[in-house]
Every structure is written in C-alpha cells, then in structure tokens.
Tab-separated table of C-alpha atoms and ligand atoms in Angstrom:
chain	number	residue	atom	x	y	z
A	271	MET	CA	-22.034	-7.011	-14.969
A	272	SER	CA	-23.556	-10.288	-16.078
A	273	SER	CA	-22.196	-13.132	-13.999
A	274	ARG	CA	-22.818	-16.706	-13.095
A	275	ILE	CA	-23.623	-17.038	-9.422
A	276	VAL	CA	-22.056	-19.972	-7.623
A	277	THR	CA	-23.869	-20.390	-4.328
A	278	VAL	CA	-21.931	-20.990	-1.147
A	279	GLU	CA	-22.759	-23.354	1.691
A	280	PRO	CA	-24.442	-21.793	4.754
A	281	PHE	CA	-21.812	-20.186	6.977
A	282	ASP	CA	-21.357	-18.206	10.185
A	283	LEU	CA	-19.686	-14.832	9.818
A	284	VAL	CA	-18.692	-13.035	13.005
A	285	VAL	CA	-17.838	-9.378	12.483
A	286	PHE	CA	-15.747	-7.876	15.275
A	287	GLY	CA	-16.130	-4.101	15.088
A	288	GLY	CA	-19.660	-4.760	13.865
A	289	THR	CA	-20.826	-1.224	14.653
A	290	GLY	CA	-17.880	0.427	12.923
A	291	ASP	CA	-17.612	2.429	9.762
A	292	LEU	CA	-16.182	-0.412	7.675
A	293	ALA	CA	-18.990	-2.761	8.695
A	294	TYR	CA	-21.804	-0.329	7.911
A	295	ARG	CA	-20.245	1.206	4.808
A	296	LYS	CA	-18.708	-1.819	3.113
A	297	LEU	CA	-19.356	-5.195	4.743
A	298	PHE	CA	-23.129	-5.207	5.252
A	299	PRO	CA	-23.850	-3.652	1.837
A	300	ALA	CA	-21.531	-6.234	0.218
A	301	LEU	CA	-23.240	-9.098	2.051
A	302	PHE	CA	-26.636	-7.717	1.150
A	303	ARG	CA	-25.760	-7.567	-2.550
A	304	ARG	CA	-24.594	-11.193	-2.464
A	305	PHE	CA	-27.849	-12.047	-0.669
A	306	LEU	CA	-29.835	-10.258	-3.394
A	307	ASP	CA	-28.054	-12.385	-5.972
A	308	LYS	CA	-29.053	-15.454	-3.965
A	309	GLN	CA	-25.465	-16.446	-3.415
A	310	PHE	CA	-26.148	-17.516	0.130
A	311	HIS	CA	-29.246	-18.393	2.064
A	312	LYS	CA	-30.593	-19.588	5.386
A	313	PRO	CA	-29.315	-20.855	7.783
A	314	THR	CA	-26.373	-18.529	7.158
A	315	ARG	CA	-25.767	-16.314	10.178
A	316	ILE	CA	-24.059	-12.973	10.398
A	317	ILE	CA	-23.171	-12.074	13.957
A	318	ALA	CA	-21.960	-8.569	14.581
A	319	VAL	CA	-20.101	-8.104	17.813
A	320	ALA	CA	-18.932	-4.902	19.440
A	321	ARG	CA	-18.527	-3.310	22.833
A	322	GLN	CA	-21.506	-1.028	22.422
A	323	GLU	CA	-24.580	-2.079	24.389
A	324	MET	CA	-27.386	-2.636	21.932
A	325	GLN	CA	-30.342	-4.940	21.352
A	326	THR	CA	-30.445	-7.000	18.175
A	327	ASP	CA	-33.519	-5.099	16.902
A	328	GLU	CA	-31.814	-1.779	17.373
A	329	PHE	CA	-28.762	-3.069	15.536
A	330	ARG	CA	-30.865	-4.452	12.697
A	331	GLY	CA	-32.408	-0.982	12.360
A	332	ALA	CA	-28.924	0.501	12.004
A	333	VAL	CA	-28.015	-2.044	9.329
A	334	GLU	CA	-31.260	-1.313	7.494
A	335	LYS	CA	-30.342	2.362	7.460
A	336	ALA	CA	-26.864	1.555	6.194
A	337	LEU	CA	-28.399	-0.422	3.339
A	338	ALA	CA	-30.720	2.376	2.245
A	339	HIS	CA	-28.303	3.602	-0.403
A	340	VAL	CA	-27.954	0.105	-1.887
A	341	CYS	CA	-31.720	-0.271	-2.333
A	342	HIS	CA	-32.433	2.893	-4.309
A	343	GLY	CA	-35.807	3.001	-2.508
A	344	SER	CA	-37.335	0.098	-4.441
A	345	MET	CA	-40.198	-1.652	-2.584
A	346	GLN	CA	-39.132	-5.076	-3.683
A	347	GLN	CA	-35.653	-4.485	-2.347
A	348	SER	CA	-37.075	-3.222	0.926
A	349	ASP	CA	-38.702	-6.642	1.312
A	350	GLU	CA	-35.349	-8.219	0.582
A	351	VAL	CA	-33.737	-6.038	3.250
A	352	ALA	CA	-36.306	-7.286	5.729
A	353	CYS	CA	-35.337	-10.898	4.893
A	354	PHE	CA	-31.615	-10.112	4.958
A	355	ILE	CA	-31.566	-8.461	8.351
A	356	LYS	CA	-33.165	-11.553	9.881
A	357	LEU	CA	-29.844	-13.277	9.209
A	358	VAL	CA	-28.065	-10.617	11.242
A	359	ASP	CA	-27.615	-10.794	15.005
A	360	TYR	CA	-25.831	-8.635	17.488
A	361	ILE	CA	-23.902	-9.609	20.598
A	362	ASN	CA	-22.346	-7.190	23.007
A	363	VAL	CA	-18.785	-8.511	23.378
A	364	ASP	CA	-15.765	-6.928	24.995
A	365	ALA	CA	-12.641	-7.877	23.064
A	366	LEU	CA	-10.508	-7.022	26.081
A	367	GLY	CA	-12.649	-8.670	28.757
A	368	GLU	CA	-14.990	-11.598	29.293
A	369	LEU	CA	-18.260	-9.826	28.558
A	370	GLY	CA	-20.310	-11.552	25.863
A	371	TRP	CA	-17.898	-14.367	25.015
A	372	ALA	CA	-19.998	-17.091	26.639
A	373	GLU	CA	-22.974	-16.020	24.546
A	374	LEU	CA	-20.909	-15.992	21.365
A	375	VAL	CA	-19.589	-19.451	22.147
A	376	ALA	CA	-23.086	-20.792	22.832
A	377	ARG	CA	-24.386	-19.290	19.589
A	378	LEU	CA	-21.607	-20.698	17.456
A	379	ASN	CA	-21.242	-24.062	19.041
A	380	ASP	CA	-24.713	-25.237	18.101
A	381	ASN	CA	-23.122	-25.951	14.738
A	382	LYS	CA	-19.428	-26.643	14.835
A	383	ASN	CA	-19.044	-28.176	11.409
A	384	ARG	CA	-19.906	-25.344	9.103
A	385	VAL	CA	-17.533	-22.656	7.838
A	386	ARG	CA	-17.082	-19.907	10.380
A	387	ALA	CA	-15.257	-16.742	9.508
A	388	PHE	CA	-14.085	-14.142	12.001
A	389	TYR	CA	-13.790	-10.723	10.374
A	390	LEU	CA	-11.637	-8.359	12.424
A	391	ALA	CA	-12.943	-4.966	11.334
A	392	THR	CA	-11.197	-3.458	14.337
A	393	GLY	CA	-8.079	-1.455	15.061
A	394	PRO	CA	-4.797	-3.397	14.917
A	395	ASP	CA	-4.449	-3.205	18.730
A	396	LEU	CA	-7.387	-5.553	19.173
A	397	VAL	CA	-6.102	-8.274	16.852
A	398	GLY	CA	-3.931	-9.958	19.508
A	399	PRO	CA	-6.538	-9.928	22.302
A	400	ILE	CA	-9.325	-11.175	20.014
A	401	VAL	CA	-7.240	-13.987	18.533
A	402	LYS	CA	-6.184	-15.141	22.002
A	403	ARG	CA	-9.769	-15.193	23.218
A	404	LEU	CA	-10.952	-17.088	20.156
A	405	ALA	CA	-8.397	-19.747	21.023
A	406	ALA	CA	-9.145	-19.712	24.758
A	407	HIS	CA	-12.840	-20.266	24.039
A	408	ASP	CA	-12.062	-23.066	21.629
A	409	LEU	CA	-13.754	-21.311	18.742
A	410	VAL	CA	-11.078	-22.084	16.164
A	411	THR	CA	-12.491	-25.158	14.479
A	412	GLU	CA	-11.044	-26.823	11.395
A	413	GLU	CA	-13.422	-24.837	9.235
A	414	ALA	CA	-12.614	-21.521	10.917
A	415	ARG	CA	-11.054	-18.608	9.033
A	416	ILE	CA	-9.859	-15.217	10.133
A	417	ILE	CA	-10.032	-12.087	8.010
A	418	ILE	CA	-7.640	-9.254	8.818
A	419	GLU	CA	-7.805	-5.743	7.457
A	420	LYS	CA	-4.829	-3.592	6.677
A	421	PRO	CA	-2.798	-1.963	8.086
A	422	ILE	CA	-0.925	-5.089	9.102
A	423	GLY	CA	1.614	-3.340	11.292
A	424	HIS	CA	3.325	-0.051	10.591
A	425	ASP	CA	6.647	-1.598	9.618
A	426	GLY	CA	8.195	-5.012	9.077
A	427	ILE	CA	8.792	-5.686	12.766
A	428	SER	CA	5.286	-4.857	13.928
A	429	ALA	CA	3.772	-6.779	10.991
A	430	GLY	CA	5.874	-9.780	11.993
A	431	ARG	CA	4.567	-9.515	15.557
A	432	ILE	CA	0.926	-9.407	14.429
A	433	ASN	CA	1.497	-12.319	12.075
A	434	ASP	CA	3.132	-14.295	14.905
A	435	VAL	CA	0.172	-13.757	17.212
A	436	ILE	CA	-2.320	-14.855	14.558
A	437	GLY	CA	-0.074	-17.697	13.446
A	438	GLN	CA	-0.049	-19.192	16.946
A	439	VAL	CA	-3.778	-19.822	16.671
A	440	PHE	CA	-4.611	-20.073	12.968
A	441	ALA	CA	-2.780	-22.024	10.262
A	442	GLU	CA	-1.593	-19.852	7.354
A	443	GLN	CA	-4.292	-21.261	5.054
A	444	GLN	CA	-6.955	-20.107	7.532
A	445	ILE	CA	-5.712	-16.497	7.459
A	446	TYR	CA	-7.163	-14.069	4.897
A	447	ARG	CA	-5.307	-10.762	4.779
A	448	ILE	CA	-7.465	-8.347	2.837
A	449	ASP	CA	-6.155	-5.888	0.303
A	450	HIS	CA	-9.430	-4.697	-1.153
A	451	TYR	CA	-7.701	-3.618	-4.380
A	452	LEU	CA	-7.282	-7.298	-5.246
A	453	GLY	CA	-11.061	-7.685	-5.180
A	454	LYS	CA	-11.643	-4.938	-7.727
A	455	GLU	CA	-12.933	-6.322	-11.011
A	456	THR	CA	-10.400	-4.529	-13.179
A	457	VAL	CA	-7.521	-5.654	-11.009
A	458	GLN	CA	-8.561	-9.242	-11.587
A	459	ASN	CA	-8.813	-8.337	-15.247
A	460	LEU	CA	-5.087	-7.651	-15.221
A	461	MET	CA	-4.609	-11.383	-14.894
A	462	ALA	CA	-7.203	-12.114	-17.579
A	463	LEU	CA	-5.602	-9.627	-19.945
A	464	ARG	CA	-2.122	-11.030	-19.492
A	465	PHE	CA	-2.798	-14.730	-19.239
A	466	ALA	CA	-5.955	-15.306	-21.279
A	467	ASN	CA	-4.687	-13.543	-24.408
A	468	ALA	CA	-1.804	-14.516	-26.637
A	469	LEU	CA	-1.202	-10.929	-27.728
A	470	PHE	CA	0.551	-9.272	-24.815
A	471	GLU	CA	2.670	-11.834	-23.024
A	472	PRO	CA	5.390	-12.145	-25.716
A	473	LEU	CA	5.851	-8.347	-25.510
A	474	TRP	CA	5.619	-8.167	-21.726
A	475	ASN	CA	9.266	-7.446	-20.908
A	476	SER	CA	11.890	-4.724	-20.971
A	477	GLY	CA	12.730	-5.512	-24.595
A	478	HIS	CA	9.345	-4.089	-25.604
A	479	ILE	CA	8.075	-2.081	-22.661
A	480	ASP	CA	9.678	1.302	-22.090
A	481	HIS	CA	8.123	1.976	-18.716
A	482	VAL	CA	5.047	1.392	-16.565
A	483	GLN	CA	3.017	3.979	-14.666
A	484	ILE	CA	0.633	3.352	-11.803
A	485	THR	CA	-1.477	6.258	-10.603
A	486	VAL	CA	-3.963	5.973	-7.742
A	487	ALA	CA	-5.327	9.475	-7.251
A	488	GLU	CA	-8.104	10.449	-4.862
A	489	SER	CA	-9.948	13.760	-4.796
A	490	ILE	CA	-10.966	13.324	-1.153
A	491	GLY	CA	-8.875	14.462	1.798
A	492	VAL	CA	-8.421	12.479	4.999
A	493	GLU	CA	-12.141	12.496	5.810
A	494	GLY	CA	-12.157	12.376	9.606
A	495	ARG	CA	-9.472	9.661	9.624
A	496	GLY	CA	-6.773	12.152	10.574
A	497	ALA	CA	-5.740	10.359	13.772
A	498	TYR	CA	-4.979	7.151	11.864
A	499	TYR	CA	-3.695	8.812	8.724
A	500	ASP	CA	-1.241	11.141	10.412
A	501	LYS	CA	0.573	8.128	11.851
A	502	SER	CA	0.503	6.391	8.514
A	503	GLY	CA	0.903	8.623	5.439
A	504	ALA	CA	0.548	7.741	1.782
A	505	LEU	CA	3.515	5.366	1.601
A	506	ARG	CA	2.177	3.095	4.345
A	507	ASP	CA	-1.516	3.632	3.622
A	508	MET	CA	-1.443	3.042	-0.138
A	509	VAL	CA	1.955	2.087	-1.564
A	510	GLN	CA	2.932	-0.712	0.849
A	511	ASN	CA	-0.226	-2.586	-0.048
A	512	HIS	CA	-2.443	-1.454	-2.948
A	513	LEU	CA	0.175	-0.041	-5.329
A	514	LEU	CA	2.711	-2.790	-4.691
A	515	GLN	CA	0.040	-5.418	-5.252
A	516	LEU	CA	-0.805	-3.823	-8.597
A	517	LEU	CA	2.867	-3.709	-9.480
A	518	CYS	CA	3.183	-7.415	-8.619
A	519	LEU	CA	0.278	-8.398	-10.848
A	520	ILE	CA	1.804	-6.519	-13.768
A	521	ALA	CA	5.350	-7.714	-13.226
A	522	MET	CA	4.986	-11.300	-12.026
A	523	GLU	CA	5.877	-14.330	-14.124
A	524	PRO	CA	2.914	-16.390	-15.330
A	525	PRO	CA	1.913	-18.613	-12.389
A	526	VAL	CA	1.300	-22.271	-13.286
A	527	SER	CA	-2.340	-21.916	-12.268
A	528	LEU	CA	-4.673	-19.613	-10.372
A	529	ASP	CA	-4.013	-21.623	-7.244
A	530	ALA	CA	-3.490	-19.247	-4.307
A	531	ASN	CA	0.077	-20.273	-3.577
A	532	ALA	CA	1.092	-20.398	-7.237
A	533	VAL	CA	0.023	-16.744	-7.682
A	534	ARG	CA	1.443	-15.629	-4.352
A	535	ASP	CA	4.800	-17.311	-5.003
A	536	GLU	CA	5.155	-15.257	-8.181
A	537	LYS	CA	4.133	-12.000	-6.512
A	538	LEU	CA	6.618	-12.638	-3.732
A	539	LYS	CA	9.465	-13.005	-6.256
A	540	VAL	CA	8.654	-9.557	-7.638
A	541	LEU	CA	8.676	-7.970	-4.182
A	542	LYS	CA	12.012	-9.560	-3.459
A	543	ALA	CA	13.444	-8.323	-6.757
A	544	LEU	CA	12.605	-4.650	-6.107
A	545	THR	CA	15.802	-2.625	-6.014
A	546	PRO	CA	16.200	-1.071	-2.556
A	547	ILE	CA	15.556	2.613	-2.115
A	548	ASP	CA	17.547	3.936	0.822
A	549	SER	CA	19.531	6.969	1.939
A	550	THR	CA	21.864	6.608	-1.069
A	551	ASN	CA	19.149	7.188	-3.671
A	552	VAL	CA	15.972	8.310	-1.915
A	553	THR	CA	16.172	11.947	-3.053
A	554	SER	CA	16.423	11.059	-6.716
A	555	LEU	CA	13.819	8.268	-6.635
A	556	THR	CA	11.059	9.575	-4.368
A	557	VAL	CA	8.974	12.681	-3.837
A	558	ARG	CA	6.703	13.256	-0.881
A	559	GLY	CA	4.088	15.970	-0.613
A	560	GLN	CA	1.390	17.344	1.651
A	561	TYR	CA	-1.611	19.336	0.439
A	562	ARG	CA	-2.314	22.882	1.383
A	563	ALA	CA	-5.673	24.599	0.892
A	564	GLY	CA	-7.016	24.667	-2.631
A	565	VAL	CA	-10.013	23.829	-4.762
A	566	SER	CA	-11.317	20.324	-5.238
A	567	ASP	CA	-14.400	19.341	-7.262
A	568	GLY	CA	-15.174	23.046	-7.677
A	569	ALA	CA	-15.237	23.809	-3.926
A	570	ALA	CA	-12.639	25.413	-1.683
A	571	VAL	CA	-11.047	22.824	0.602
A	572	PRO	CA	-8.768	23.308	3.606
A	573	SER	CA	-5.200	22.154	4.035
A	574	TYR	CA	-4.205	18.777	5.457
A	575	LEU	CA	-3.013	20.457	8.660
A	576	TYR	CA	-6.368	22.154	9.105
A	577	GLU	CA	-8.198	18.874	8.475
A	578	ILE	CA	-6.233	17.035	11.146
A	579	GLY	CA	-6.304	20.010	13.522
A	580	GLN	CA	-2.535	20.308	13.887
A	581	GLU	CA	-0.092	23.137	13.302
A	582	GLN	CA	2.620	20.914	12.030
A	583	SER	CA	2.912	17.440	10.584
A	584	ASN	CA	5.609	15.595	8.712
A	585	THR	CA	3.151	13.133	7.169
A	586	GLU	CA	2.944	12.828	3.395
A	587	THR	CA	-0.433	12.826	1.652
A	588	PHE	CA	1.244	12.286	-1.712
A	589	VAL	CA	4.089	10.120	-2.827
A	590	ALA	CA	5.674	9.505	-6.208
A	591	LEU	CA	8.487	7.086	-6.749
A	592	LYS	CA	10.502	5.356	-9.381
A	593	ALA	CA	10.898	1.640	-8.729
A	594	ALA	CA	13.108	-0.853	-10.481
A	595	ILE	CA	12.756	-4.617	-10.620
A	596	ALA	CA	16.103	-6.342	-10.839
A	597	ASN	CA	15.373	-9.442	-12.859
A	598	TRP	CA	15.746	-10.617	-16.462
A	599	ARG	CA	12.268	-9.579	-17.503
A	600	TRP	CA	12.298	-6.038	-16.149
A	601	ALA	CA	15.873	-4.775	-15.902
A	602	GLY	CA	15.845	-1.398	-17.661
A	603	THR	CA	12.087	-0.758	-17.394
A	604	PRO	CA	11.213	1.694	-14.628
A	605	PHE	CA	7.904	1.525	-12.792
A	606	TYR	CA	6.673	5.014	-11.830
A	607	LEU	CA	4.174	4.974	-8.966
A	608	ARG	CA	2.210	7.862	-7.523
A	609	THR	CA	-0.699	8.246	-5.178
A	610	GLY	CA	-2.190	11.147	-3.324
A	611	LYS	CA	-5.154	12.702	-1.611
A	612	ARG	CA	-6.791	15.884	-2.927
A	613	MET	CA	-5.775	15.285	-6.507
A	614	PRO	CA	-7.868	16.863	-9.278
A	615	ARG	CA	-10.034	13.780	-9.629
A	616	ARG	CA	-10.439	10.205	-8.479
A	617	VAL	CA	-8.679	7.991	-10.945
A	618	SER	CA	-6.749	4.743	-10.694
A	619	GLU	CA	-4.946	3.794	-13.826
A	620	ILE	CA	-2.086	1.621	-14.999
A	621	THR	CA	-0.296	2.492	-18.209
A	622	ILE	CA	2.084	0.215	-20.030
A	623	ALA	CA	4.126	2.340	-22.437
A	624	PHE	CA	5.726	0.222	-25.164
A	625	ARG	CA	9.009	1.149	-26.777
A	626	ARG	CA	8.931	3.361	-29.844
A	627	ILE	CA	9.344	1.816	-33.271
A	628	PRO	CA	13.035	1.463	-34.205
A	629	HIS	CA	12.722	3.131	-37.608
A	630	SER	CA	10.034	5.185	-39.300
A	631	ILE	CA	9.181	4.640	-42.964
A	632	PHE	CA	6.910	7.696	-42.908
A	633	LEU	CA	7.741	11.184	-44.056
A	634	ARG	CA	8.251	13.997	-41.620
A	635	GLU	CA	4.891	15.530	-42.579
A	636	THR	CA	3.221	12.430	-41.188
A	637	GLY	CA	3.892	13.845	-37.733
A	638	PRO	CA	5.638	12.290	-34.735
A	639	ILE	CA	5.012	8.651	-34.053
A	640	ALA	CA	3.882	8.141	-30.490
A	641	GLU	CA	4.431	4.913	-28.603
A	642	THR	CA	1.847	2.155	-28.369
A	643	ARG	CA	0.249	2.352	-24.950
A	644	LEU	CA	-2.038	0.116	-22.993
A	645	THR	CA	-4.045	1.830	-20.286
A	646	ILE	CA	-6.054	-0.133	-17.785
A	647	ARG	CA	-8.537	2.045	-15.937
A	648	LEU	CA	-9.324	0.540	-12.542
A	649	GLN	CA	-11.781	3.205	-11.462
A	650	PRO	CA	-13.996	4.990	-12.204
A	651	ASP	CA	-15.298	4.064	-15.706
A	652	GLU	CA	-13.467	0.753	-15.694
A	653	GLY	CA	-12.037	-0.164	-19.051
A	654	ILE	CA	-9.050	-0.690	-21.280
A	655	LYS	CA	-7.579	1.554	-23.948
A	656	LEU	CA	-4.970	0.451	-26.415
A	657	TRP	CA	-3.410	3.558	-27.980
A	658	LEU	CA	-2.243	2.987	-31.537
A	659	MET	CA	-1.010	5.114	-34.439
A	660	LEU	CA	-3.573	4.988	-37.249
A	661	LYS	CA	-4.042	6.827	-40.515
A	662	GLU	CA	-6.392	9.749	-40.350
A	663	PRO	CA	-9.038	9.164	-43.002
A	664	GLY	CA	-8.918	11.378	-46.077
A	665	PRO	CA	-7.168	11.861	-49.372
A	666	GLY	CA	-3.941	13.730	-49.857
A	667	GLY	CA	-1.059	12.090	-48.102
A	668	MET	CA	-0.519	10.053	-45.020
A	669	ARG	CA	-1.325	11.671	-41.726
A	670	LEU	CA	-1.082	9.530	-38.629
A	671	LYS	CA	-2.922	9.975	-35.369
A	672	HIS	CA	-2.586	8.444	-31.898
A	673	VAL	CA	-6.038	7.018	-31.171
A	674	PRO	CA	-7.368	4.528	-28.614
A	675	LEU	CA	-9.130	1.249	-29.155
A	676	ASP	CA	-11.445	1.974	-26.303
A	677	MET	CA	-13.294	-0.646	-24.329
A	678	SER	CA	-15.551	0.410	-21.502
A	679	PHE	CA	-16.550	-2.468	-19.247
A	680	ALA	CA	-19.903	-0.827	-18.481
A	681	GLU	CA	-20.759	-0.901	-22.185
A	682	ALA	CA	-19.351	-4.343	-22.856
A	683	PHE	CA	-20.972	-6.034	-19.864
A	684	SER	CA	-24.362	-5.064	-18.496
A	685	GLY	CA	-25.000	-4.115	-14.869
A	686	ASP	CA	-22.845	-2.657	-12.121
A	687	PRO	CA	-19.577	-4.390	-11.345
A	688	PRO	CA	-19.605	-5.996	-7.891
A	689	GLU	CA	-17.783	-4.183	-5.130
A	690	ALA	CA	-14.432	-5.602	-4.063
A	691	TYR	CA	-15.732	-6.792	-0.682
A	692	GLU	CA	-18.506	-8.847	-2.287
A	693	ARG	CA	-16.035	-10.996	-4.136
A	694	LEU	CA	-13.556	-11.187	-1.294
A	695	LEU	CA	-16.087	-12.206	1.359
A	696	MET	CA	-17.440	-15.012	-0.798
A	697	ASP	CA	-13.887	-16.156	-1.567
A	698	VAL	CA	-13.222	-16.498	2.161
A	699	ILE	CA	-16.286	-18.672	2.591
A	700	ARG	CA	-15.274	-20.789	-0.411
A	701	GLY	CA	-11.737	-21.070	0.991
A	702	ASN	CA	-10.104	-19.429	-2.030
A	703	ALA	CA	-7.119	-17.359	-0.897
A	704	THR	CA	-5.790	-16.320	-4.322
A	705	LEU	CA	-6.813	-12.688	-3.836
A	706	PHE	CA	-5.437	-12.400	-0.310
A	707	MET	CA	-1.932	-11.629	0.869
A	708	ARG	CA	0.257	-14.310	2.335
A	709	ARG	CA	2.416	-13.566	5.371
A	710	ASP	CA	5.674	-13.511	3.446
A	711	GLU	CA	4.226	-11.084	0.866
A	712	VAL	CA	3.212	-8.589	3.542
A	713	GLU	CA	6.605	-8.822	5.172
A	714	ALA	CA	8.500	-8.553	1.856
A	715	ALA	CA	6.508	-5.420	1.020
A	716	TRP	CA	7.502	-3.892	4.360
A	717	ASN	CA	11.123	-4.878	3.781
A	718	TRP	CA	11.124	-2.659	0.714
A	719	ILE	CA	9.127	0.165	2.307
A	720	ASP	CA	10.981	0.394	5.661
A	721	PRO	CA	14.305	1.685	4.235
A	722	ILE	CA	12.418	4.427	2.354
A	723	PHE	CA	10.990	5.643	5.644
A	724	ASP	CA	14.319	5.377	7.372
A	725	ALA	CA	15.926	7.409	4.589
A	726	TRP	CA	13.227	10.080	4.779
A	727	ASN	CA	13.702	10.266	8.538
A	728	GLU	CA	17.432	10.654	8.111
A	729	LEU	CA	16.930	13.452	5.596
A	730	ARG	CA	14.657	15.370	7.973
A	731	GLU	CA	13.082	17.256	5.077
A	732	PRO	CA	9.429	18.206	5.423
A	733	PRO	CA	7.080	16.995	2.673
A	734	ARG	CA	6.812	19.409	-0.261
A	735	SER	CA	3.567	21.283	-0.265
A	736	TYR	CA	1.093	21.114	-3.148
A	737	ILE	CA	-2.182	22.857	-3.740
A	738	ALA	CA	-5.251	20.712	-3.106
A	739	GLY	CA	-6.733	19.924	-6.514
A	740	SER	CA	-3.358	19.674	-8.261
A	741	TRP	CA	-1.357	16.628	-9.345
A	742	GLY	CA	1.085	16.934	-6.447
A	743	PRO	CA	4.365	18.817	-5.995
A	744	SER	CA	6.207	19.925	-9.127
A	745	ALA	CA	9.100	17.694	-8.056
A	746	SER	CA	6.892	14.729	-8.983
A	747	ILE	CA	6.752	16.010	-12.552
A	748	ALA	CA	10.509	16.531	-12.491
A	749	LEU	CA	10.996	12.952	-11.225
A	750	ILE	CA	9.654	11.518	-14.465
A	751	GLU	CA	10.668	14.328	-16.824
A	752	ARG	CA	14.305	13.849	-15.888
A	753	ASP	CA	13.999	10.530	-17.727
A	754	GLY	CA	12.460	12.174	-20.816
A	755	ARG	CA	8.977	10.888	-19.964
A	756	ASN	CA	5.844	12.402	-18.505
A	757	TRP	CA	2.879	11.365	-16.405
A	758	ILE	CA	0.207	10.168	-18.761
A	759	GLY	CA	-3.331	11.334	-18.294
A	760	ASP	CA	-2.681	14.580	-16.391
A	761	ASP	CA	-4.743	17.422	-17.678
A	762	GLY	CA	-2.915	19.937	-15.606
B	128	LIG	C1	-7.742	2.487	1.807
B	128	LIG	C2	-6.960	3.641	2.362
B	128	LIG	O1	-7.030	1.286	1.951
B	128	LIG	O2	-7.999	2.710	0.417
B	128	LIG	C3	-7.710	4.933	2.149
B	128	LIG	O3	-6.746	3.429	3.745
B	128	LIG	C4	-8.074	5.117	0.689
B	128	LIG	O4	-6.916	6.046	2.591
B	128	LIG	C5	-8.769	3.871	0.153
B	128	LIG	O5	-8.950	6.240	0.600
B	128	LIG	C6	-8.958	3.957	-1.346
B	128	LIG	O6	-9.766	2.892	-1.757
B	128	LIG	P1	-10.680	3.020	-3.067
B	128	LIG	O7	-11.291	1.666	-3.210
B	128	LIG	O8	-11.671	4.115	-2.784
B	128	LIG	O9	-9.763	3.373	-4.195
C-alpha cells in the first residue's frame, strides 16, 4: 500500500518475553518491515530480554530465522536482515529475580533522554513483578512507555488490579494497551469512511440503519494455546476486546479530533451505553458453542476437547450475541456479533444494513427490493462493498438487481498493507495513543462482559456443539432469524 513514511527518532525498545512466540512471529517481523521502509535507523536499539540463557549471536540467529518468511529469499533483503539484526541485543533477565537487571540498567542508562519502550510480551502474571522492578531500578524515565498485551485480566476486578499495579509506576499517558485489531488498516478505515466522507454520517443512526453485524470468523482451532484458551473462551478472548472495539468505532459519536483522548472518550460512552445482558435475558440474547470434529479447509480436524487433551470443558469456542446501545443514535438498532474458531473460512466483516425503502414505485415483476448494505471487509481481501439495487441492463421492462459497488484495497492501492503491529509499534514511539485502549475503556468493557459470564455460570448449560467447518450452532442462526433477519455472507 503506497504510504508516506514519517521517520521516528532513535529509540530503545526492550521486549520482555523476547524469545516468545509473539516476539518471533509478530514483533520482530513488524520491526524489520519498518526498518526496510527506513522508518527508523541507528542508533535505535532493540533489546530482547528473557529468562533463557543465550548469547546475543545465538539470539540474532533465531531472529534471522524468524524473519525468513518476510524476506521471500531475496538477496538484497538478506543484506537488510544482516543490518537489522545488528540493532538487536539479548540479555538474560529473570523477571522474578535479580539476574540480568544490572546489565539492562547499564545498557539503558548510557542514554537516558531518548524514548524507551518496554514491551511486555509475557504472561499476565509477570506484569506486576516486571513493573515493580522497572521502578526499583529507576528505569522509568519521563520518556518511558510501557506496552501491555491482552488479556488485561480475566474480569473487571483482575483488570483493575493489573491497571493499579501499572498505574503506580507509569502515568496513564505512558501506558499503551494493545488491541491489535485497532492497528489493522481496514479498522482505521472505519474512521476514514465515517468522518472523511459526507455521504454516510447523516444516515448513521437508527432512523436509517436497520441493524449492524460484526463477524470475526477463524478457520483455525486453538493451535497449541489450549492451556490459555480453555481458561478464556471466545467471549473473553475476542468479544471483550476486538469485537467491542469494532462496535465502538462504528457506534461512537464523531470525536472532535483524532486526539487520543477525544476518540477514547467517545468509545467509552458507547461501552457505557450497552444494555446489560444478565440472567434475565442471557438465553435470548446469547449463544455459546464448542466445536466437535469436522472438516476445515478440506481436511479432517479434531474436536476442541481432543485439541486441548481434555474429556470435558465448559469453554466456548464460538459466541453470538445481540447487543443494544441505549442512546438516541442507536435505540432500536441491534448489533449482532459473532466470533468463533473452526468456522468455514477466515473472514472478518462488518455489515451495516440500512432500512428498506418505505414505498416501492416498481411493479411486482421487478422483484423484491433488498436493503442497501455497506460491508467493510477487514480481512482477508480488505475492501468495501456498497450493495445497491440497480437496473439490470436490457430492453423489455424494469428488472432490478442487488449488486455491489466493490472496492478492493489491494487493487486501489499498490503493495501489501502493513501489519497491525508495524503501525502500533511506531505509534508508541511517536507517543500517539489514539489506537490504544485507555484504562477506563478496558474496565467498561469488562463491566459489560462480566454479567454475561455470571449469567452463563448460573445457567450451568454446556456450550452447544457445532461441527468444525460450520458457521456455529444452529441456535446462532435462530438468534438472528427470530428478528426476521439473517447472517449476511454465510454460504452454508
Ligand atoms: C487474538 C486471539 O487476540 O486474536 C486469538 O487471542 C485470535 O485467539 C487472534 O486467533 C485473531 O487475530 P487475527 O489478527 O488473526 O484476526
């Protein structure tokens, strides 16, 4: 995607959990791509720290391997890798003990004035101990930032505790809570679409919008993350953060500017306006499912229970729900959300279904008049489709057809879109927190999610089973069909 590169000042990035999956799979490739685009340069330093004993050269070799898939084997890029890995260092640090801290301090303190960012690519249990040690070793300078990955807690109370611990050491504006969905190009395009065009905003309310659908479907299963996932489930893993953030961007009032707090204030109002789902309405507004064995991408795949090596589990791998936003703009417009693992294909899509026309001037033979629909495809094949009724060409009467104005971002803009982490990491260095979650947002999201869990627990019903490779339990179809609507985009 053609873009203007704004370089950033040299910085120090310390990655805790530097030998972990997230670091190798997402962070180093993202940093390398920004390096290739010359967005940063020497004397930037990337210091990976972890408990594993390793020499810097050995670690650089591991990073080089991790970057192989980014380079597509090109010689020129191999040279670039060689330059990039010289920026990367490794220190053996124990987050729970004293090992390695003196060396980290010595390394960082030779330049106290530049931006330093601490990325905690670790389990949530290590957040407290690391933050305390950063403070004890006086590493939290004015230009320091901390980057925290989700999950931030497993409910409102635990999230509050984590936020308290971080808040004792870092000021709120130094804390960057990552929701990688906010770094996706098309998600940012939601804001461009709404606020850089005069067309949609006047129609963006319950007077004109019948309902909204958000689908985040994955074809993969739990991929070796069973231990984490089984304690989490789809509601905590996906809805509390990614889907609610998407909902906020669609539903929020226009912020006065793109300033971080202006945007986050508006998102917070949406979260606070969500109508509670609790034991009084949970059965009619939510569906939870768990996949059994089936076929995905043409291959037989095992059940969730088999994947996590358990005989029994009450964890949902699919959730569908009907949310309502109790404010003037949205009263009467439901938001249907669904997400699941082992769906027929990977697709993340938002559909805005406008209300039908109030009166048809066309004859019956013209055929039914479908609603105008705006579909924003987040991934894959990012793009926007505006579904309209148009006349089918030809003589002999008026026949109308529902057809899309179809814009594919890959065709409209050249090159690959940057990965979410590329944008987000550079935003941290620049000190731009617009695409990160503020403390009160995280806690407001939990405040809406917690009663759903409590209600499920009270019900004591196991998740409904669905076949891997399907669109979830049939109750999810019933959830929307009861309202005379259907999930858009399902081919099954
Ligand atoms: C993560 C979840 O936050 O998002 C994973 O923990 C999920 O379970 C992933 O697979 C989906 O992200 P993406 O970018 O592949 O849609």
